[in-house]
Every structure is written in C-alpha cells, then in structure tokens.
XYZ file of C-alpha atoms in Angstrom:
682
model
C 94.358 84.753 115.846
C 96.398 87.863 115.463
C 97.857 89.906 118.365
C 95.293 92.201 119.577
C 92.261 90.135 118.109
C 89.349 88.690 120.492
C 86.782 86.304 120.219
C 83.689 84.764 121.988
C 84.158 81.022 123.049
C 80.571 79.959 122.659
C 80.790 80.984 119.197
C 83.365 78.350 118.688
C 81.937 75.619 120.953
C 78.987 74.401 122.923
C 81.612 73.311 125.354
C 83.463 76.022 126.932
C 82.155 75.438 130.623
C 85.753 74.426 131.047
C 88.811 74.959 128.574
C 92.252 73.892 128.423
C 95.148 76.803 127.328
C 98.268 75.293 126.437
C 101.611 77.699 126.098
C 104.636 75.920 123.950
C 107.735 76.742 122.678
C 110.504 75.077 121.265
C 114.618 75.119 121.735
C 117.471 74.474 119.359
C 119.479 73.362 122.314
C 116.479 71.276 123.662
C 117.219 72.998 127.373
C 115.281 76.188 127.022
C 112.207 76.432 129.259
C 109.775 78.695 130.973
C 107.566 78.671 133.885
C 103.364 79.392 133.457
C 101.598 81.629 135.685
C 97.896 83.021 135.660
C 96.458 86.079 137.566
C 92.976 86.642 138.337
C 91.904 90.372 138.266
C 89.212 92.348 139.389
C 86.905 95.233 137.569
C 90.085 97.342 138.463
C 92.503 95.140 136.718
C 94.425 94.345 140.013
C 94.863 90.988 142.020
C 92.286 90.995 145.183
C 94.898 89.318 147.081
C 97.976 87.322 146.597
C 95.948 83.817 146.071
C 94.988 85.030 142.866
C 98.564 84.241 141.776
C 99.006 80.748 140.294
C 102.205 79.268 139.720
C 104.091 76.007 140.151
C 104.291 76.103 143.909
C 100.252 77.301 143.934
C 98.742 75.218 140.856
C 95.090 74.837 141.818
C 92.740 77.109 143.110
C 90.677 75.944 145.849
C 87.164 76.279 144.103
C 88.725 74.277 140.771
C 88.629 77.413 138.703
C 92.300 77.348 137.821
C 94.663 74.114 137.325
C 98.254 73.982 136.214
C 98.518 70.530 134.659
C 101.897 70.596 134.244
C 104.310 70.195 131.182
C 104.181 67.803 128.420
C 107.239 67.245 126.420
C 106.952 67.820 122.469
C 109.506 66.844 119.991
C 111.660 70.160 120.488
C 110.643 71.679 123.898
C 107.900 71.407 126.476
C 104.124 72.466 126.269
C 102.420 73.600 129.351
C 98.748 73.198 130.139
C 96.295 75.133 132.259
C 92.561 73.978 133.104
C 90.026 76.700 133.466
C 86.374 75.712 135.128
C 84.861 78.659 133.704
C 81.835 78.077 135.733
C 83.557 78.205 138.863
C 85.504 81.361 138.654
C 84.508 83.964 141.273
C 81.756 86.771 139.969
C 84.146 89.509 141.111
C 86.968 88.134 138.885
C 86.779 90.128 135.584
C 89.401 88.561 133.471
C 92.244 86.241 133.922
C 95.783 86.570 132.618
C 97.770 83.701 131.161
C 101.718 84.249 131.286
C 104.937 82.663 131.489
C 108.575 83.947 132.354
C 111.947 82.839 132.194
C 114.731 82.843 134.714
C 118.630 82.883 135.008
C 118.865 85.988 132.622
C 117.213 83.823 129.565
C 115.135 85.601 126.844
C 112.095 84.434 124.630
C 114.144 85.377 121.738
C 116.212 82.382 122.394
C 113.139 79.959 122.189
C 111.328 79.062 118.851
C 107.573 78.461 117.795
C 106.205 80.457 120.727
C 102.933 79.900 121.083
C 99.290 79.299 122.947
C 96.256 77.467 121.882
C 93.029 76.711 123.532
C 90.566 73.712 123.319
C 87.142 73.426 124.803
C 85.932 70.729 127.162
C 86.134 67.736 124.609
C 89.374 68.545 123.870
C 89.016 69.964 120.628
C 91.361 72.842 119.712
C 89.544 76.444 119.026
C 92.056 78.819 118.308
C 95.994 79.355 117.983
C 98.027 82.320 118.588
C 101.792 82.711 117.839
C 103.510 85.131 119.647
C 106.408 86.540 117.132
C 107.623 89.884 119.125
C 109.071 88.605 122.346
C 112.728 88.685 121.288
C 114.354 90.418 124.235
C 111.783 89.954 127.105
C 112.039 87.482 129.945
C 108.218 87.320 130.487
C 105.170 87.565 128.272
C 101.641 87.839 128.661
C 100.198 85.400 126.046
C 96.275 86.332 126.518
C 93.333 86.742 128.673
C 90.022 85.278 129.564
C 87.705 88.066 130.162
C 83.881 88.660 131.095
C 81.396 90.486 128.516
C 78.002 90.115 130.418
C 77.286 86.289 130.675
C 79.876 85.264 128.360
C 83.639 84.370 128.080
C 85.781 85.927 125.747
C 89.636 85.230 124.951
C 92.103 88.356 123.624
C 95.224 87.420 121.967
C 97.847 90.192 124.008
C 101.451 88.863 123.255
C 102.918 91.876 125.412
C 106.280 91.409 126.654
C 108.260 92.807 129.766
C 111.904 93.611 129.889
C 111.842 93.325 133.559
C 110.303 89.967 133.550
C 107.965 88.581 136.277
C 108.807 91.323 138.484
C 107.320 93.968 135.978
C 104.447 92.234 134.957
C 103.353 91.647 138.658
C 103.798 95.189 139.488
C 101.543 95.963 136.815
C 98.544 93.990 138.373
C 99.115 95.367 141.848
C 101.818 93.149 143.239
C 104.361 95.245 145.211
C 107.788 93.723 144.983
C 110.383 93.559 147.515
C 113.730 93.058 146.185
C 115.746 90.781 148.583
C 117.932 89.237 145.692
C 121.247 89.072 147.842
C 119.652 86.966 150.769
C 117.968 84.389 148.440
C 120.921 84.290 146.719
C 122.878 83.485 149.699
C 120.097 80.989 150.882
C 119.972 79.085 147.702
C 123.591 78.967 146.516
C 122.278 80.087 143.149
C 123.746 82.423 140.637
C 120.508 84.287 139.702
C 118.352 86.810 141.591
C 115.246 85.749 142.917
C 112.630 88.370 144.279
C 109.721 88.264 147.123
C 106.543 89.376 146.138
C 104.160 90.814 149.148
C 100.555 92.755 148.395
C 98.727 94.988 150.793
C 101.714 94.966 153.546
C 101.617 91.477 154.290
C 104.019 88.609 153.297
C 102.966 87.179 149.929
C 103.659 84.720 147.507
C 107.293 84.611 146.240
C 107.367 84.217 142.318
C 110.098 83.108 139.789
C 111.494 86.076 139.158
C 114.989 85.215 137.406
C 115.104 82.456 139.670
C 117.810 79.848 138.830
C 115.940 76.859 139.961
C 115.084 74.661 142.785
C 117.468 75.202 146.412
C 119.851 72.674 147.217
C 117.858 71.419 150.308
C 114.370 71.103 150.632
C 112.115 74.158 151.099
C 108.533 74.018 152.869
C 105.680 75.410 151.408
C 103.088 76.325 153.900
C 99.405 76.759 152.968
C 97.750 80.099 152.909
C 96.557 80.908 156.379
C 93.008 82.517 156.608
C 92.951 85.314 159.207
C 90.048 85.526 161.741
C 86.945 86.880 160.157
C 87.599 85.955 156.724
C 86.608 82.545 156.083
C 86.193 82.778 152.260
C 89.623 84.348 151.294
C 92.863 84.965 153.156
C 96.271 86.563 152.645
C 99.277 83.964 153.382
C 100.726 84.304 156.752
C 104.214 83.040 155.954
C 106.202 83.441 152.936
C 105.838 80.303 150.484
C 109.102 79.920 148.510
C 109.264 79.253 144.680
C 111.635 76.394 144.730
C 109.602 74.333 142.194
C 107.790 72.141 144.062
C 105.807 69.303 142.180
C 105.318 65.659 143.946
C 105.688 62.778 141.524
C 106.432 58.802 142.282
C 109.850 58.148 142.010
C 110.951 56.057 139.121
C 113.584 54.011 140.645
C 112.321 51.896 143.894
C 114.340 52.533 147.035
C 116.471 49.998 148.500
C 113.834 47.760 151.004
C 115.130 47.389 154.503
C 113.310 44.001 154.616
C 115.740 41.141 155.841
C 113.937 38.933 153.143
C 111.647 38.479 150.291
C 108.914 37.404 152.365
C 108.152 40.467 154.124
C 105.502 42.292 152.812
C 105.336 46.227 153.262
C 102.493 47.504 155.519
C 99.904 48.763 152.972
C 97.269 51.627 153.793
C 94.431 49.610 152.326
C 94.944 46.066 153.006
C 93.558 43.458 150.628
C 94.176 40.096 152.574
C 91.116 40.257 154.931
C 88.701 40.361 151.422
C 86.885 37.333 151.429
C 83.538 37.823 149.739
C 82.164 40.090 146.776
C 80.321 42.220 149.681
C 83.640 42.743 151.615
C 85.497 43.817 148.398
C 82.459 46.485 147.547
C 82.386 47.793 150.834
C 86.016 48.294 150.828
C 86.799 49.562 147.258
C 83.816 52.145 147.956
C 85.437 53.282 151.068
C 88.774 53.646 149.655
C 87.656 55.113 146.571
C 85.315 58.130 148.105
C 88.083 58.824 150.597
C 90.683 59.034 148.186
C 88.392 61.547 146.238
C 87.751 63.678 149.487
C 91.242 63.898 150.518
C 92.922 64.600 147.133
C 91.081 67.389 145.476
C 92.719 66.949 141.900
C 91.466 63.356 141.933
C 88.069 64.259 143.260
C 87.621 66.704 140.856
C 88.806 65.101 138.038
C 86.214 62.002 138.577
C 83.206 64.562 139.369
C 83.685 67.423 136.885
C 82.712 65.311 133.626
C 79.310 64.462 135.471
C 78.753 68.349 135.704
C 79.726 68.609 139.494
C 80.439 71.877 140.705
C 84.048 72.756 141.877
C 83.963 73.280 145.753
C 84.325 71.273 149.220
C 83.520 67.842 148.671
C 82.730 65.273 151.535
C 81.939 61.522 150.967
C 79.974 58.849 152.996
C 79.338 55.242 152.846
C 76.650 53.142 153.753
C 73.871 55.770 153.892
C 70.427 54.507 154.737
C 67.764 56.587 152.710
C 63.912 55.860 152.896
C 62.281 54.208 150.021
C 58.564 52.988 150.497
C 58.468 50.150 153.032
C 62.209 49.363 152.484
C 64.951 51.776 153.231
C 67.758 51.437 150.778
C 71.538 51.891 151.440
C 73.689 53.131 148.557
C 77.170 52.327 148.597
C 78.089 55.704 148.785
C 77.088 59.419 148.793
C 79.264 62.478 147.202
C 78.419 65.797 148.141
C 79.913 68.723 146.989
C 79.494 72.474 148.335
C 79.944 75.483 146.526
C 78.101 79.103 147.267
C 75.960 77.581 149.715
C 74.553 75.218 147.104
C 74.803 71.024 147.266
C 75.861 68.911 144.788
C 74.985 65.242 145.713
C 75.649 62.088 143.913
C 74.708 58.392 145.033
C 77.316 55.847 144.419
C 76.722 51.887 143.534
C 79.800 49.863 143.332
C 80.212 46.475 142.024
C 83.532 44.576 142.041
C 85.133 41.413 140.576
C 83.077 41.362 137.164
C 79.665 41.609 139.177
C 76.923 43.085 136.875
C 74.842 45.986 137.917
C 71.161 45.185 138.834
C 68.422 47.423 137.146
C 66.332 46.873 139.829
C 68.655 48.582 142.573
C 70.007 51.292 140.162
C 66.336 52.096 139.280
C 65.696 52.731 143.164
C 68.514 54.667 143.452
C 67.472 57.027 140.491
C 63.688 57.477 142.033
C 65.282 58.265 145.552
C 67.364 60.951 144.033
C 64.597 62.284 141.814
C 62.259 62.589 145.158
C 65.370 64.204 147.163
C 66.777 66.704 144.414
C 69.771 65.124 143.979
C 71.676 65.688 141.024
C 72.913 62.359 140.052
C 73.482 58.382 140.365
C 77.116 57.026 139.729
C 77.610 53.292 138.974
C 81.346 51.939 139.416
C 82.136 48.380 138.212
C 84.231 46.647 136.052
C 82.611 47.283 132.596
C 83.041 50.077 130.600
C 80.214 52.070 129.153
C 79.649 52.684 125.430
C 78.490 55.754 123.891
C 74.502 55.338 123.505
C 74.500 52.193 125.006
C 73.633 52.109 128.672
C 74.881 49.423 131.295
C 71.648 49.660 132.968
C 68.466 50.430 131.458
C 66.026 52.609 133.641
C 62.986 54.409 133.494
C 62.595 58.118 133.896
C 59.665 59.776 135.228
C 59.039 62.529 132.639
C 56.292 64.280 135.129
C 59.276 65.115 137.608
C 60.701 68.638 136.962
C 63.475 67.494 138.680
C 66.024 65.730 136.374
C 68.625 63.115 137.709
C 71.848 61.846 135.572
C 72.712 57.946 135.327
C 76.477 58.221 134.974
C 79.304 55.545 134.844
C 82.875 54.929 136.095
C 84.856 51.784 135.366
C 87.581 50.905 137.380
C 90.043 51.326 134.798
C 89.126 55.033 134.600
C 89.837 55.238 138.018
C 93.001 53.720 137.972
C 93.910 55.691 134.594
C 93.309 59.209 136.591
C 95.198 58.069 139.529
C 98.197 57.056 137.450
C 98.623 60.192 135.321
C 98.279 62.437 138.200
C 101.165 60.877 140.351
C 103.386 59.562 137.658
C 103.216 62.368 135.231
C 101.308 65.556 136.141
C 102.167 65.821 140.117
C 100.013 66.837 142.941
C 99.969 69.507 145.701
C 102.031 67.484 148.290
C 103.886 64.334 149.334
C 101.022 62.964 151.248
C 98.730 63.350 148.490
C 100.995 61.575 146.187
C 101.585 59.007 148.757
C 97.670 58.739 149.328
C 96.860 57.859 145.504
C 99.894 55.701 145.197
C 98.256 53.220 148.287
C 95.000 53.367 146.354
C 96.631 52.620 142.971
C 98.139 49.354 144.367
C 94.532 48.532 146.027
C 93.020 48.947 142.674
C 95.681 46.873 140.613
C 96.075 43.748 143.565
C 94.384 40.946 142.569
C 92.331 40.529 145.549
C 90.504 43.999 145.399
C 88.480 42.878 142.174
C 88.640 46.298 140.484
C 90.391 45.283 137.489
C 88.138 46.597 134.751
C 86.843 44.746 131.476
C 87.986 41.544 131.758
C 85.601 39.154 129.813
C 84.560 39.126 126.270
C 81.114 37.820 127.533
C 79.064 34.645 126.483
C 78.873 35.159 122.592
C 82.865 35.168 122.234
C 83.152 31.378 122.028
C 80.141 30.725 119.816
C 81.254 33.729 117.585
C 84.763 32.250 117.329
C 83.462 28.699 116.710
C 80.940 30.105 113.847
C 83.635 31.849 112.054
C 86.069 28.785 112.169
C 83.248 26.696 110.528
C 81.904 29.524 108.513
C 78.162 29.303 109.967
C 78.158 32.731 111.423
C 75.572 34.598 109.621
C 74.841 38.546 109.266
C 72.612 39.742 111.460
C 73.496 37.377 114.408
C 73.058 39.482 117.490
C 75.757 37.289 119.252
C 78.209 39.172 116.917
C 76.915 42.568 117.886
C 77.569 41.327 121.502
C 81.181 40.493 120.422
C 81.626 43.824 118.922
C 80.397 45.843 121.894
C 82.753 44.139 123.985
C 85.587 44.744 121.503
C 84.985 48.212 121.631
C 84.783 48.105 125.761
C 88.230 46.399 125.479
C 89.540 49.163 123.368
C 88.667 51.906 125.589
C 90.316 50.288 128.491
C 93.574 49.646 126.348
C 93.460 53.447 125.517
C 93.165 54.409 129.494
C 95.927 51.954 130.247
C 98.359 53.247 127.739
C 97.590 56.864 128.587
C 98.223 56.366 131.799
C 101.296 54.630 131.431
C 102.287 57.772 128.854
C 100.936 60.590 130.338
C 99.358 61.293 126.850
C 96.140 61.506 125.380
C 95.201 57.897 123.777
C 91.941 57.985 122.213
C 89.914 55.541 120.138
C 89.200 56.383 116.547
C 86.061 55.811 114.565
C 85.792 56.890 110.914
C 82.125 57.790 110.914
C 80.467 60.978 110.714
C 80.014 63.392 113.685
C 76.719 62.372 115.127
C 76.064 59.337 113.326
C 74.272 56.663 115.327
C 76.678 54.601 117.326
C 74.018 51.903 117.335
C 73.917 51.534 113.345
C 77.670 51.818 113.486
C 78.118 48.816 115.692
C 75.581 46.822 113.432
C 77.789 47.332 110.409
C 80.709 46.342 112.247
C 79.047 43.301 113.400
C 77.889 42.387 109.642
C 81.281 43.184 108.715
C 82.812 40.557 111.489
C 80.755 37.846 110.172
C 81.787 38.288 106.481
C 85.591 38.982 107.182
C 86.100 37.340 110.514
C 88.215 40.329 111.863
C 87.800 42.847 114.658
C 89.577 46.143 113.915
C 90.293 49.572 115.801
C 92.597 52.660 115.727
C 94.023 54.397 118.510
C 95.194 58.114 118.310
C 98.105 58.594 120.220
C 98.917 62.350 121.061
C 102.122 63.145 119.483
C 102.601 60.287 117.210
C 103.048 60.736 113.515
C 100.086 58.130 112.474
C 97.310 56.113 113.996
C 98.246 52.793 115.631
C 95.736 49.874 114.219
C 94.613 47.189 115.772
C 93.232 43.847 113.899
C 92.402 40.897 115.288
C 91.871 38.116 112.771
C 89.534 35.128 114.355
C 90.152 32.963 111.562
C 94.076 32.701 111.952
C 94.231 33.619 115.540
C 96.769 36.445 114.994
C 96.689 39.908 116.141
C 98.434 42.832 113.954
C 99.451 45.997 115.486
C 100.541 48.370 112.703
C 100.968 52.281 112.018
C 101.368 54.023 108.964
C 103.865 57.017 108.720
C 103.588 59.272 105.343
C 106.224 59.914 103.091
C 108.724 63.255 104.288
C 107.730 66.076 101.874
C 111.308 66.744 100.622
C 114.306 64.382 99.746
C 115.091 61.109 98.017
C 113.310 57.677 98.564
C 116.685 55.792 99.210
C 117.157 58.447 101.945
C 113.820 58.075 103.646
C 114.428 54.453 103.574
C 117.943 54.708 105.078
C 116.458 56.913 107.903
C 113.598 54.782 108.784
C 116.040 51.696 109.323
C 118.179 53.678 111.364
C 115.383 54.961 113.744
C 114.439 51.353 114.197
C 117.761 50.453 114.995
C 116.320 49.090 118.628
C 112.987 47.693 117.173
C 112.233 44.109 116.894
C 113.987 42.052 114.088
C 110.513 40.532 113.292
C 108.830 43.844 112.615
C 107.038 43.862 109.196
C 107.912 46.978 106.747
C 106.043 47.723 103.975
C 106.089 50.526 101.337
C 102.826 51.866 100.692
C 102.467 53.589 97.082
C 100.303 55.313 95.168
C 96.748 53.954 94.125
C 96.666 51.949 97.305
C 98.180 48.731 95.843
C 100.839 46.931 97.852
C 104.392 47.937 97.637
C 108.091 46.194 98.520
C 107.690 44.546 101.897
C 109.953 42.757 104.233
C 111.181 42.188 108.028
C 113.122 44.656 109.528
C 116.158 41.834 109.937
C 116.228 41.503 106.138
C 116.008 45.173 105.063
C 118.923 46.173 107.644
C 121.527 45.430 105.260
C 119.812 46.583 102.176
C 117.151 49.522 102.367
C 117.081 49.898 99.063
C 114.791 46.898 98.953
C 111.950 49.053 100.461
C 111.895 50.978 96.960
C 109.424 49.715 94.058
C 111.584 48.638 91.078
C 109.584 51.389 89.032
C 110.889 54.421 89.197
C 107.583 56.196 88.438
C 105.624 54.639 91.211
C 105.138 57.394 93.642
C 105.600 56.385 97.411
C 103.285 58.035 99.935
C 104.184 56.350 103.383
C 105.316 53.242 105.044
C 103.624 50.612 107.082
C 105.006 49.137 110.389
C 103.564 45.996 111.575
C 104.073 43.454 114.568
C 102.112 40.066 114.617
C 101.256 38.200 117.729
C 99.027 34.787 118.638
C 95.800 35.672 120.473
C 94.571 33.856 123.699
C 91.427 31.991 123.551
C 89.825 31.753 127.312
C 87.699 34.488 128.850
C 88.988 35.162 132.055
C 92.043 37.141 133.478
C 94.668 34.191 132.847
C 98.037 35.737 130.795
C 96.980 33.981 127.838
C 93.624 35.079 127.577
C 92.417 37.166 124.321
C 92.137 40.341 126.529
C 95.635 40.059 127.828
C 96.824 39.429 124.316
C 95.592 42.500 122.464
C 96.491 44.718 125.584
C 100.547 43.098 125.708
C 100.234 43.595 122.026
C 99.552 47.323 121.884
C 101.862 48.156 124.629
C 104.604 46.143 123.116
C 103.931 47.955 119.727
C 104.168 51.285 121.335
C 107.524 50.827 123.372
C 109.589 49.001 120.708
C 108.446 50.674 117.750
C 106.013 53.794 117.593
C 108.630 55.453 120.430
C 111.641 55.232 118.061
C 109.613 57.113 115.137
C 110.576 60.840 114.243
C 107.150 62.713 115.487
C 107.840 65.766 113.035
C 106.860 63.587 110.112
C 103.599 63.812 111.215
C 101.162 65.679 109.346
C 97.676 67.403 110.166
C 94.747 64.978 109.286
C 92.430 66.058 106.727
C 88.726 66.622 107.997
C 87.703 63.345 106.487
C 90.578 61.472 108.464
C 89.978 63.353 111.694
C 89.611 61.035 114.721
C 86.806 61.642 116.781
C 86.447 59.337 120.212
C 83.872 56.593 120.121
C-alpha cells in the first residue's frame, strides 16, 4: 500500500473477524528498537479515557479486542505483533490508531525497513505498507483500522511526530504533564520521562523518551473502577511504564533443598492419581481453572472456536437433565459479553483413552436443547481436517446449531509454553500459574501426553512393507497415513512452543482439495515406496524442513534445501556455507542441487570442511540452484511411550536437525515461494 491509501478488509479475505498487525524494522547495529502502542478513538477522534491506551504495561484489553503479542526477533531487528478481535471492539469505538515510538532521543531515521503488515485470522498476509518518510521523528502512526458502516477498513498513514509520543498523545485528547526531572531522579536514567493524565485524573504514563526500565522493581496497580461506573473506569493511581513483561527465567534458581530427594511443592500434585477417572477429573479441573484465571490463556484456547471475548467462568462435574438419566459433562465454560452468554460443554480423556461416540452425542443433544454453542472434546489425540474424531448425528430440524470442536493436550501445552516462555503474560502470578499447569501436563502420571500411539495398523503395515505383501487400497495403510499426519501436527506444536514461532505442516495440494482423497493418494504411495513423508514450514527459516521415514530401511531423514544466492561465485557460496555450519554435526550430508533436478556432488560435512570446492560440479557449465542438508537417524519400532519408539524418534530427529543445523543458516537466503510452492496447513 502507499501512504494515504485505504482498503476494505472484507475485500481481501473472508477471515477478518480477527487480524494480526505486525510492525517491523531493522537496525544496522542490531540494537535499534521501538515500542508499539494502540489508541482507541471515538467518533470525535479522542480517547474515551486512559484505558483506551495500550502499551507494554497495559498489553491486553479486558474485552479481548486488543492484545499486544510482543516482539519476535528477525535477522536484522524486531517485529512487534498486535492482535485485534474486531468482533469484540466496543460499538462506540470509531477507529484504532497503531503507532510506535522510540526513546532516549533516538529517531526512526536510524532504523531500516520500517514497515507494517496485516494478516487475517488464518495467518495469511493481506497487505504491506513501507514507511519511507520518518527520518527525524521519534514517533510514527503506521496506520489505522476504522469503521465504515458494518465493515472495517485499513488506512496507511505514515505520519510522524517530532515531539515523540507526547505530541502524538496530545493530538488524541491526552493531556501531558511534564515531570521529567522527578522521573529522572527516581529512575537514575539519562533521558526524560513523561506522565500522562486525562480528564483531570491520574493516567497511564507512556514511554516518551524513556531510557528503559528503572533500576528497581516498579509496581503497576490495575485500573480501579470508580463507584457508579461498572463498565469503564480511570486509573486511580499512576501506573509506571518501566517495561513489565513477565516470562520464565531461562536459568533455574539455586535450590534450598538439603538433598536431591526433596521434591518441590506443586500447586497441582500428581502423586495421588491412581485411576483414569482420577486423571480425567484432575486434568479437567486444572485446565479450566487456569483458563478462567489467566485471560490471555483462556482466550487463546476459546477464540478459534468462535467464543466471544469477555468474562469467563468455568465449572466441573455439572449435572444436566437428559431423559431418564442425567448427564454429567466433565466441564462447562461460560463467557459473558454485553449480557450475552457463550456456553460450551467439555468432555476430556487422558492416558490415550478414546472419546466415546455415545457420550459425545448425548452432550451434543443436550447443548442443542439448551441453546449452548459448542461441545469441546480434549484428549491425547489430534484432530485432522475433514476427519472428525467422533461421528455424531446433527438433527437438521433444530434451528440452533451446535459446533463440535477438539483440543489436543499437545495444543494446550503449546499455548501455555508460548505465553510463558516467549510472549509473556500480564503478571507474575499468572506466569507462575501457567508454569504449574505446564509442569502438570508434562508429568508422566498426568496422562496428558499428546498423541503417543501409531495405532493397531502400524505393525502389520511395517511387516507388509518388509515382506512386500502390502497392496494399494489396503485400509490399514490409510490408518497409518492418518496417524503420521497427527504425529507431524504434534511435532509442529512442540517445536513451535520451544521456538516461539509458527511451525506449520505443508501439503502441496490445491486449496480446497478433498483431504480424504489426498490421504488415500499418500496411502497408495506408502504401499509402493514404503516411505512416509512430510514437510514443515518454520517461520523465518530459508527453506522447508522435510522429514522422510523409510520403513524398508528403518531410517529417518531430516533435510532442508536452501536456494543458491542470486549473486557471487559458486566457490564463495560453498565456503560461506561451510563456515556457517562450523558447529553442525560432522555426519551432516551436504548435497549440491543442480539445474534439471539431477543430483550433484555430495558428501559429509566432515569430508567437505577441508575442501569446500568438492561441493562444485566438475562441469563449470552446470548451474547450481541450491544445497540440500540432511541428517539420518534410526527409527524406533515400538508403539508406546518408550524412548526408542517411532514417535519419539521422529520428534527427536526434528528437534536435533533444527537445533544443530537450521539455526546456523543465514535467513537472508530465504526467497518468497511461488504460488505453486506456497505452504498451506494440512
């Protein structure tokens, strides 16, 4: 987009009920940074009160309409992401300003590639806007989301402020009270700080030329709602803008235990769990209580199911009438927004137990009669597109429709890990609560371990491949392909939670293609070739990570193909690649990919390190298109949760390949995929 242009979001995508706005920039020194902020404005172009200003110490709106997701490192700087739930924006908000500011006298002209991008609810980029005229300013309005009738539009603004965030805030009705001297003395810092107030009451203090966090801790009391105003209130005390983002410490604190036999007291104990029923009841209560107490976490899990943003309450062991025998779902979730309730019944399974169709059907019928919106199942299994875990009958005569949704325990753990390890949550108590939840889910006695069994068809299919008796069309091959797809989805969740980045499975099929037909084709391919294959797209990496499980040889291959640079000489490319892989495993296989798809020179990294020229074809006329890097590993045989199992071997192989190979690659070598190569989630 160009400066001043605008576009209707609905014209770009069908999934614009929620959008992600990303602000990015690079720094030649690697040290430049800026802070993002959002202001909600009414029809008069002014903030309604101080709670309409969102920044790093006030990152989440109570109604879920705005959420600052934090920074993601890029190869030359940072990218800040902001989530907007446009369905939850109050009706008296006319537009939302997206801005960023620098501190300590820094200017945007010292940064490179200042830009904005907007993605829809599925993560697909819809638009980009480069800010080119921000050289001497310390604050910039990147763009604004605004209403036109029932639709939302976006305008590329690119307006700078020489006076920084203070000048920007003044334009939108925030009265600035300059108290720089007192703040400088209190924080022992060299740059000015400012306090904001609005309407004659103490207000939020933005990071206006703020040099950074103070030397000591700073309390940030929540806004207090005055009497007679139950919906909105102004802060009664002055929140400080020393950056407050609670994440887990990377290094464990030294324990005070006398010896290793002492075990730390946990909020959610697992030692008393003796039966599957105990595990299910405990897991349900632990999950639902954490969802209700940590708004960011609860919203993450319910928003994809169509839940509104609002006050959440959760319940367990609720009795509901159903004919002659009342039913007791494992849990109930209720969310209130603007006087309306969104309700979901919850059915959980642990320890690999399968969901019971009769049980889920009864809950669907109860939900339909009572006007509830959804039934959510939670289990170790992973749902597949177009292949529900439980088949239920929908009474077409009922006007009220109930959605059947599924969560895997792996997805629950992924969301908790992402929040506490990468994006941060609102306060230390919430971070601790999520850590206790994660510890419980990962404990071997909880039964919440995710997908762990390739199914009864796994051994017969492997035997059929070994003795060449497996025929195309065998339904057992299709079962194995479906289990493989579930495993890959779980691997993506695990790796994504560790990295704090998007990791998505790739399927090279046309958008909208029948997933069942695609799986049948893969099952036929398995019968012919004896291999299971998958690809993962990891955000920020220069290529697609490929996984191949050869059931004939018992070998797992993880690989990535990186494109050749656009400029330079082949020998320079080879030397540069070997230098980047200095800490990679010596048994890494390096293959030169040449034009025409035929194989080029190949060898182990150990052999190629002294002689990078051996990577080049003997014929100088052959064009090099890229390099393929591969690691090989033997795969386990058993189906359970033993360390040598097939599932464990795949997970270990992917993590080892990423942490020992992919992290060393230069991300600037990545090129944008063609439409035919574009990765789509399975």
